[in-house]
Coordinates of C-alpha atoms and ligand atoms in Angstrom, one line a residue:
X1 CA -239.6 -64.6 104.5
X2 CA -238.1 -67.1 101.6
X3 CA -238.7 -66.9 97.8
X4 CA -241.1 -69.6 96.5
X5 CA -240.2 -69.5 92.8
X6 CA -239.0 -67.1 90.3
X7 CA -240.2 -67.7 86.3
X8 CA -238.0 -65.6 84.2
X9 CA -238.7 -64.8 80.3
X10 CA -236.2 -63.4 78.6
X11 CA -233.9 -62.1 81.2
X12 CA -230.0 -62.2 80.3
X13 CA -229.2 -66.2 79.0
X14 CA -233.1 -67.5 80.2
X15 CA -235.2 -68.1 77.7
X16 CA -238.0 -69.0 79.9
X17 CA -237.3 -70.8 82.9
X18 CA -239.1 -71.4 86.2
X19 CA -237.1 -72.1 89.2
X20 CA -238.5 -73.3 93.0
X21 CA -236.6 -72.5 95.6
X22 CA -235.8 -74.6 99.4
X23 CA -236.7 -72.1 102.3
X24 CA -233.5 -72.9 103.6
X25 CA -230.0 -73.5 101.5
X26 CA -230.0 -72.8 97.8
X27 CA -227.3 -74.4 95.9
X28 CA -226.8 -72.8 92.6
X29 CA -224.0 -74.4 90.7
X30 CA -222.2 -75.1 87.5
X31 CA -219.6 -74.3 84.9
X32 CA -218.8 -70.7 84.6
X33 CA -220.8 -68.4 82.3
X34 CA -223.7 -70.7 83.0
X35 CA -226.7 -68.1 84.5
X36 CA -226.0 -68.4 88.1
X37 CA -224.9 -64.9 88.9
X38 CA -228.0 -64.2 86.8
X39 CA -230.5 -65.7 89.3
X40 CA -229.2 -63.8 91.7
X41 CA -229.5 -61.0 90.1
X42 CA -233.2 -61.2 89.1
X43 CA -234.1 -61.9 93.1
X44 CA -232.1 -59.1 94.4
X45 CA -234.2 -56.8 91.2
X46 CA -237.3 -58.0 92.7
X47 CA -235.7 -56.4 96.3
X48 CA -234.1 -53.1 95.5
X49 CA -236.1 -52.2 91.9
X50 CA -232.6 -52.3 90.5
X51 CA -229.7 -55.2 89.2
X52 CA -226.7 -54.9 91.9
X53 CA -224.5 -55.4 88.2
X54 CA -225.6 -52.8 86.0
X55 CA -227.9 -49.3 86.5
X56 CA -228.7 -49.9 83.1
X57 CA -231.9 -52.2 82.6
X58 CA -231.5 -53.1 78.4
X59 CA -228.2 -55.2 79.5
X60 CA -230.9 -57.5 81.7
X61 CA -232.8 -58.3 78.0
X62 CA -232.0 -61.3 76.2
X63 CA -230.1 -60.1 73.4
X64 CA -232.5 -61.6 70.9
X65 CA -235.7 -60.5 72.5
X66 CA -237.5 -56.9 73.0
X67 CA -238.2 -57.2 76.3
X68 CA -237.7 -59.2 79.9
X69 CA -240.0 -60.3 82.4
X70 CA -239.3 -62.1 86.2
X71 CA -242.5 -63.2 88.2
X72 CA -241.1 -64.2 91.7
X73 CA -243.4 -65.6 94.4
X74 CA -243.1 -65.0 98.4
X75 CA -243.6 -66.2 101.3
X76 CA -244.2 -63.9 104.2
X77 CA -245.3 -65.1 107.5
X78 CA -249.2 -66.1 106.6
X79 CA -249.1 -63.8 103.6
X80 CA -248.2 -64.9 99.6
X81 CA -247.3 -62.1 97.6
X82 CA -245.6 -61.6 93.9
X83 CA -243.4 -59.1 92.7
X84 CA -243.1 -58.9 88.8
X85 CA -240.9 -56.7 86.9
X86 CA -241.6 -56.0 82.9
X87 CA -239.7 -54.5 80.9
X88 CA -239.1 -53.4 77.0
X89 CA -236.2 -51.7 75.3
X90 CA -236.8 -48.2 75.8
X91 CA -239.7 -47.9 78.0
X92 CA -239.8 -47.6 81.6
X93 CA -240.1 -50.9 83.6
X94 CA -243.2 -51.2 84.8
X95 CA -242.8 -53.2 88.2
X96 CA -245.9 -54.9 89.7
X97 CA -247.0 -56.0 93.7
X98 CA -249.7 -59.0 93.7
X99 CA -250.3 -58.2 89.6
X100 CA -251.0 -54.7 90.5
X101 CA -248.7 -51.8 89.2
X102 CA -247.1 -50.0 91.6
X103 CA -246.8 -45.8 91.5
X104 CA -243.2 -45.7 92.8
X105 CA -240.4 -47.3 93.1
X106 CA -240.1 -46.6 96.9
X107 CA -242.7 -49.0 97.1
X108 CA -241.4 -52.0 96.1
X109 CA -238.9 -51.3 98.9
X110 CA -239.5 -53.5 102.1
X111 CA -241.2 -56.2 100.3
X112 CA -238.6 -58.6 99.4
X113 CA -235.6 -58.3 102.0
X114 CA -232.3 -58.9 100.7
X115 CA -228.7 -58.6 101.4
X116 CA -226.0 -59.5 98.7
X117 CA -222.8 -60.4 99.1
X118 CA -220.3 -60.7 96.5
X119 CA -217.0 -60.5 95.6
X120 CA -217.3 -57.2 94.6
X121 CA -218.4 -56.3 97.5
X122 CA -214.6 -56.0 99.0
X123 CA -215.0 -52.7 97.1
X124 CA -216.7 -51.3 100.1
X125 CA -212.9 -51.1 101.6
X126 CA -211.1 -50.5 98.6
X127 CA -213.0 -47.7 96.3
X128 CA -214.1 -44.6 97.0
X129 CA -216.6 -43.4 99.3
X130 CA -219.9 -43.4 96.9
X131 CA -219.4 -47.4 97.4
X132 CA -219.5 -46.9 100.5
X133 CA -222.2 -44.7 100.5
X134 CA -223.9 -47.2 98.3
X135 CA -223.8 -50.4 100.9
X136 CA -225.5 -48.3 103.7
X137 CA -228.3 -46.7 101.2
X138 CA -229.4 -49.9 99.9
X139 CA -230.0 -50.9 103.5
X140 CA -231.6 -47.8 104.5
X141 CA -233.7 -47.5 101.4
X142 CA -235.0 -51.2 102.0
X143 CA -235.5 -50.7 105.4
X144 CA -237.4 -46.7 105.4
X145 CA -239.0 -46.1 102.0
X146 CA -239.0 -42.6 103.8
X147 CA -235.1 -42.2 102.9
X148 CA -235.4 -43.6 99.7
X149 CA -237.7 -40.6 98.8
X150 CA -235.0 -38.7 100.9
X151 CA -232.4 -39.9 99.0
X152 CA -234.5 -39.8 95.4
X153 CA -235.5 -35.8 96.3
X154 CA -231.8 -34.7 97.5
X155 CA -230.3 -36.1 94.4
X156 CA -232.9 -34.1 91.6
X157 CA -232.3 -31.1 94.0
X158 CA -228.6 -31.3 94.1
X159 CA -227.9 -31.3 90.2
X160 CA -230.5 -28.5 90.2
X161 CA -228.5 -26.5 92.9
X162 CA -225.6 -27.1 90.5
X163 CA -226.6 -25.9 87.4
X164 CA -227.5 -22.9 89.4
X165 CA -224.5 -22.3 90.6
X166 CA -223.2 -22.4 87.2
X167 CA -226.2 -20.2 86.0
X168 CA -225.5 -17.4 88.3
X169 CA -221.8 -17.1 86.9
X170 CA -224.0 -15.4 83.7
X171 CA -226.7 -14.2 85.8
X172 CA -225.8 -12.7 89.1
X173 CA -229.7 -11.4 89.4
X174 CA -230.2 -15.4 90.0
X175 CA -228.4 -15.3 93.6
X176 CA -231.0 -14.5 95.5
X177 CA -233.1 -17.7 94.1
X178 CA -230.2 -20.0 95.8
X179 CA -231.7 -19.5 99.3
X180 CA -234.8 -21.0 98.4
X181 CA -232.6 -24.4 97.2
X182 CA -230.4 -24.1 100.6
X183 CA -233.3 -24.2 102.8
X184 CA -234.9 -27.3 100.5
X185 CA -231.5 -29.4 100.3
X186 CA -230.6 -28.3 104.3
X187 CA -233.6 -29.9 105.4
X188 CA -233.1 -33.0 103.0
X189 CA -229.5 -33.1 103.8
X190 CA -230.0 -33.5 107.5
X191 CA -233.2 -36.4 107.5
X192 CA -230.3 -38.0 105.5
X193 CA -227.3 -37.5 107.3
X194 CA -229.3 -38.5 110.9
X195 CA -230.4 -41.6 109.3
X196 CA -227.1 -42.5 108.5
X197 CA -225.6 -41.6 111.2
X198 CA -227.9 -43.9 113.3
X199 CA -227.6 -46.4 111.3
X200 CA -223.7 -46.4 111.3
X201 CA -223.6 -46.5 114.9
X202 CA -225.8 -49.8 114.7
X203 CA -223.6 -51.2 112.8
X204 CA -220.6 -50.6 114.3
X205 CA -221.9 -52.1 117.3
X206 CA -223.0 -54.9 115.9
X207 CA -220.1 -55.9 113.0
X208 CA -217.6 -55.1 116.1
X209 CA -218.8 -58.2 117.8
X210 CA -219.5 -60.0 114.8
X211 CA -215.5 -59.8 113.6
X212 CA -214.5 -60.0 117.2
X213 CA -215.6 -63.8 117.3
X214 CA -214.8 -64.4 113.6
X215 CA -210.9 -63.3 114.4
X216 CA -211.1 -64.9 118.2
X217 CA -210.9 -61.9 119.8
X218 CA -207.7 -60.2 118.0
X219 CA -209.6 -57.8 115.8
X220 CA -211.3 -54.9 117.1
X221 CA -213.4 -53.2 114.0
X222 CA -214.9 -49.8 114.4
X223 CA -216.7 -47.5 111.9
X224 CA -216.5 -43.9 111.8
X225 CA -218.9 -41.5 110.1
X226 CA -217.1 -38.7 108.6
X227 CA -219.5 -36.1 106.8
X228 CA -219.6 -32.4 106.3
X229 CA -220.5 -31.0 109.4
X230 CA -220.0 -33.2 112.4
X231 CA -223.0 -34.2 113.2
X232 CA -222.6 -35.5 116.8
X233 CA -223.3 -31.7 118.0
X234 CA -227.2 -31.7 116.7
X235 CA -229.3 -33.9 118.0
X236 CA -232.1 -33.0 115.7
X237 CA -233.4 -32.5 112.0
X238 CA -233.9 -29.0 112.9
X239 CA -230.7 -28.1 114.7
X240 CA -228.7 -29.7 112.2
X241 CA -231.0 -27.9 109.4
X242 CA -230.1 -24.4 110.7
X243 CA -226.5 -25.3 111.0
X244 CA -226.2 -26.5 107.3
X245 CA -228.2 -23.1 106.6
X246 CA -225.0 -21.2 108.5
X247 CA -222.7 -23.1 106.7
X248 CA -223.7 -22.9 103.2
X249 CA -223.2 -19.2 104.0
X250 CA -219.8 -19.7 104.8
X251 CA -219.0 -21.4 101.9
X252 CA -221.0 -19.3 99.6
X253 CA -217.7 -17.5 97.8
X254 CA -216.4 -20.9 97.3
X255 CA -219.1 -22.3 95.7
X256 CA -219.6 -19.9 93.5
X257 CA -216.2 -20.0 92.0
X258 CA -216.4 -23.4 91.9
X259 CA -219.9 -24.2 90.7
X260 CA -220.3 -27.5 92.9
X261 CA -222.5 -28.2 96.3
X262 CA -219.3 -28.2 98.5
X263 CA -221.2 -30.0 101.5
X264 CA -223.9 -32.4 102.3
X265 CA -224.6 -35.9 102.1
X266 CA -223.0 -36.7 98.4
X267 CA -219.7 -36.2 100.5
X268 CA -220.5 -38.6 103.3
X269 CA -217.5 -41.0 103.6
X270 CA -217.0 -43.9 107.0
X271 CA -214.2 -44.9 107.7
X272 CA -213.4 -48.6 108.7
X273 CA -211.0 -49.4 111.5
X274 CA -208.9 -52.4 112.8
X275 CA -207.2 -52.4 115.9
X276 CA -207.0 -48.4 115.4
X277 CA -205.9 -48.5 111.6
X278 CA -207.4 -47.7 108.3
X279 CA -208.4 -51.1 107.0
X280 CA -208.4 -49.7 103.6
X281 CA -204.7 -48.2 103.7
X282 CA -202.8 -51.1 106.2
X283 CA -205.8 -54.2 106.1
X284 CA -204.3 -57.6 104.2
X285 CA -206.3 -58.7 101.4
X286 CA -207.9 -61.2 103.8
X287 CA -208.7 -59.2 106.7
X288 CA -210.3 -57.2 104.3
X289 CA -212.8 -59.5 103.0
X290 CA -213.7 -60.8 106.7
X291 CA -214.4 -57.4 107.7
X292 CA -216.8 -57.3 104.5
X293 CA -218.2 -60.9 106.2
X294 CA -218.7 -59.2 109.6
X295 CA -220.7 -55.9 107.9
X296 CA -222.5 -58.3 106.1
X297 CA -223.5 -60.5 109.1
X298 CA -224.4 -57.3 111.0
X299 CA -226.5 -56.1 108.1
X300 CA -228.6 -59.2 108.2
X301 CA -228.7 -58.2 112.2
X302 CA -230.0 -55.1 111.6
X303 CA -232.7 -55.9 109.6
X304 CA -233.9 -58.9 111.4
X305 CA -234.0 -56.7 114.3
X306 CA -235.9 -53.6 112.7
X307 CA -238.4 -55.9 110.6
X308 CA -239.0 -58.8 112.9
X309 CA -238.4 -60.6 109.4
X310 CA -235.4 -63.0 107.9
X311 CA -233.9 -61.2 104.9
X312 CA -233.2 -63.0 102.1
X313 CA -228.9 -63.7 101.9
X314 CA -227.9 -63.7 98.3
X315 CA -223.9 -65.3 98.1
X316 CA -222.6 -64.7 94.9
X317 CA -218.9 -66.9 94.6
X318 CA -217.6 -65.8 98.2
X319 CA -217.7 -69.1 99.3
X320 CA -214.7 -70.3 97.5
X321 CA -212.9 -67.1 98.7
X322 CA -213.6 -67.4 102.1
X323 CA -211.6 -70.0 104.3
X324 CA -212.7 -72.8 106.4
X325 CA -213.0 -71.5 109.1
X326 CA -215.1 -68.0 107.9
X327 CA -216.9 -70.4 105.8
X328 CA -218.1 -72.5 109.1
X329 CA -218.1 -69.2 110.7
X330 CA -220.5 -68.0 108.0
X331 CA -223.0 -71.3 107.3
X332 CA -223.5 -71.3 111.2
X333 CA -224.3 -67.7 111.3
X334 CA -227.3 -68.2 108.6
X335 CA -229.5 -70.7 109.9
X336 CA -233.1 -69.6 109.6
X337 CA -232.5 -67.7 106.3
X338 CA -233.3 -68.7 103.2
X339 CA -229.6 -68.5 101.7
X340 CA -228.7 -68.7 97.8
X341 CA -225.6 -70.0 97.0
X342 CA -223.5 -69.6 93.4
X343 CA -220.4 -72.0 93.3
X344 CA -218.8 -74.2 90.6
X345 CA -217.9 -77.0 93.1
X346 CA -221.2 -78.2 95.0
X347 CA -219.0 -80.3 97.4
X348 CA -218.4 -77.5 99.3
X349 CA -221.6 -78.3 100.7
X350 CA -222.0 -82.0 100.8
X351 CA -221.9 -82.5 104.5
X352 CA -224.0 -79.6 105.6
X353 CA -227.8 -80.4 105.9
X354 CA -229.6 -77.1 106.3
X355 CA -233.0 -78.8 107.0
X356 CA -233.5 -79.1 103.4
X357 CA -230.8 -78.3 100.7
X358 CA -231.5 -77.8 97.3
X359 CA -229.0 -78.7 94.3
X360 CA -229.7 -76.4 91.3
X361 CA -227.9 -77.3 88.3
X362 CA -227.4 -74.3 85.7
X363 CA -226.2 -75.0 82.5
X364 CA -226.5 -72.3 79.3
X365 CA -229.4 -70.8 81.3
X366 CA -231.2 -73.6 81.8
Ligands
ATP1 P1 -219.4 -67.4 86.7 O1 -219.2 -68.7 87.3 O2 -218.4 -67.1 85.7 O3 -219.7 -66.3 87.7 P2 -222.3 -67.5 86.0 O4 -222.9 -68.8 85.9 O5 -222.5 -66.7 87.3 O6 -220.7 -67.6 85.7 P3 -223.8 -65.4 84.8 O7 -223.1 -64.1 85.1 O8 -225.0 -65.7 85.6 O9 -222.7 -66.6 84.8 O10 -224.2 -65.5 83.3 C1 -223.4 -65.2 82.3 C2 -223.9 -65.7 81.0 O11 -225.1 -64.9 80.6 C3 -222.9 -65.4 79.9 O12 -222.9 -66.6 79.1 C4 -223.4 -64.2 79.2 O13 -223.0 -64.2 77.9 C5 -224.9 -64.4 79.4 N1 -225.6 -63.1 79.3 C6 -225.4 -62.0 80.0 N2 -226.3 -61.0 79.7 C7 -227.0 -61.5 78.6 C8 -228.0 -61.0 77.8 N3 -228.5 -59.8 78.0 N4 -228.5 -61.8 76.8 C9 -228.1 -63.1 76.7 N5 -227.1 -63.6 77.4 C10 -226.6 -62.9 78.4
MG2 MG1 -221.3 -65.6 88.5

């Protein structure tokens, strides 16, 4: 799939711009503070319902306007289709599939593919686990709108579970009421912690060849899932259910002191390995952003493979962070995807022909 166009109107430093894209690489450069990170941004909106910058949608508005629009046109197989997102200062954003408003957010999800890589992203390694958490449920969501209502459900149900935990401190008659939420937030928990689990073990497998080739053979990466209750003993929703059932049982006492869900999948964590060692705690700073390269890479795998469709790749500055080498390494690997690239030196690119390079100049959102 590739993005035709995108017209925005109103959205961070564009007034009203139109912009066509080249099915293969986009070249979005300029001074800094320009608006490139800002395309970016808009065509990963149009993919995931939400800014990979900010959760919070007024920022997106032009400071002198009321409201944003982005219209952004696609190209799938046979089929054209356009996403449009609408928005005004204190409403809801109203997002839109071929002009028509959609119910739910879930369903935006799977139309426009998209995986973004930035240099944030080396936060994956370095943060705690709810970035991690983060990289593998904006994957999952894109790919099963299923686990984004998963994911949407166990969330309202967890603070609920919370603040009856706290409730019951005042009013103990309230206890028996918790079984109803553990058998709710059990089954949720487990149709989330499967997924994940599956879908780590994918990638593992496939970001462990991936960095294999980009470090010629002297890095071996592995990914570990670490979650509350080790799931490699259930093979089913259903097993696992009933054991989360047993277990919030056993923690009972504790959770009442302490007023928190102690387990389930807001706890999830993976670990990333090198050669046998934590590459958060011993990795350099490089072999920490090729190891973000090689999840990246696999990411696009997975997709390709699960959707029979080309994602989108969004590159937002890692190319001038990224050796030569990587950076061959990386341009090789994307051939057949429409790519967008931000960069303040268009050189960079001068010798590559990806069947049909486009230049785009941005200056002051324009
Ligand atoms: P860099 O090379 O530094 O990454 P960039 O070209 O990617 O720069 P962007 O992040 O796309 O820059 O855009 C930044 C510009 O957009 C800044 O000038 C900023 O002031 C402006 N900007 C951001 N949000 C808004 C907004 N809501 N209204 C108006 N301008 C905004
Ligand atoms: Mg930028």
């Amino acid at each position: 799939m590739y993005v035709d166009k995108v017209s925005l109107r109103n959205f961070r430093n564009y007034k009203d711009e139109t912009i066509e894209f080249s099915k293969d690489l986009n070249i979005i450069y300029g001074q800094n503070a320009q608006g490139k990170t800002n395309i970016i941004e808009s065509v990963f909106l149009c993919a995931s319902g939400r800014s990979h910058r900010t959760s919070k949608d007024a920022e997106l508005v032009n400071i002198d306007a009321t409201g944003f629009s982005i219209l952004l046109e696609l190209q799938k197989a046979e089929d054209r289709k356009n996403i449009g997102i609408e928005y005004e200062r204190g409403k809801k954003k109203i997002i839109k599939i071929n002009e028509i408003p959609i119910k739910k957010i879930g369903n935006l999800m799977g139309n426009l593919l998209a995986v973004i890589f930035s240099p944030e992203d080396i936060l994956i390694i370095k943060e705690g686990p709810s970035q991690r958490r983060r990289f593998i449920d904006i994957t999952l969501c894109q790919l099963k709108p299923s686990y984004f209502y998963d994911l949407q459900q166990y969330n309202k149900i967890l603070l609920q579970r919370n603040a009856l935990l706290k409730e019951i401190q005042f009013r103990r008659n309230l206890l028996d009421t918790l079984e109803v939420w553990d058998d709710k937030i059990a089954e949720l928990s487990s149709r989330i912690m499967i997924a994940r689990n599956e879908f780590i073990g994918r990638l593992c497998e496939i970001a462990k060849k991936i960095h294999f080739k980009l470090t010629d053979g002297s890095e071996t990466m592995e990914i570990k899932y670490s979650s509350s209750i080790d799931i490699n003993n259930f093979s089913d929703v259903s097993q696992l259910k009933d054991e989360f059932i047993r277990q919030f049982s056993n923690v009972r006492a504790s959770e009442l002191k302490r007023c928190i869900t102690l387990i389930g999948p807001h706890r999830d964590d993976y670990e990333m390995l090198l050669n046998g060692l934590s590459l958060k705690t011993f990795g350099s700073q490089g072999q920490q952003r090729t190891s973000v390269l090689s999840l990246k890479l696999a990411e696009i795998e997975i997709i390709k493979s699960e959707t029979d469709q080309n994602p989108v790749l969004l590159l937002d500055d890692v190319m001038s962070e990224l050796d030569f080498k990587r950076r061959e390494f990386l341009l090789e690997n994307i051939r057949n995807i429409q790519t967008f690239i931000t960069c303040t030196d268009k050189d960079l690119f001068e010798n590559r022909n990806f069947g049909d390079n486009l230049y785009i100049r941005v200056e002051t959102g324009k």
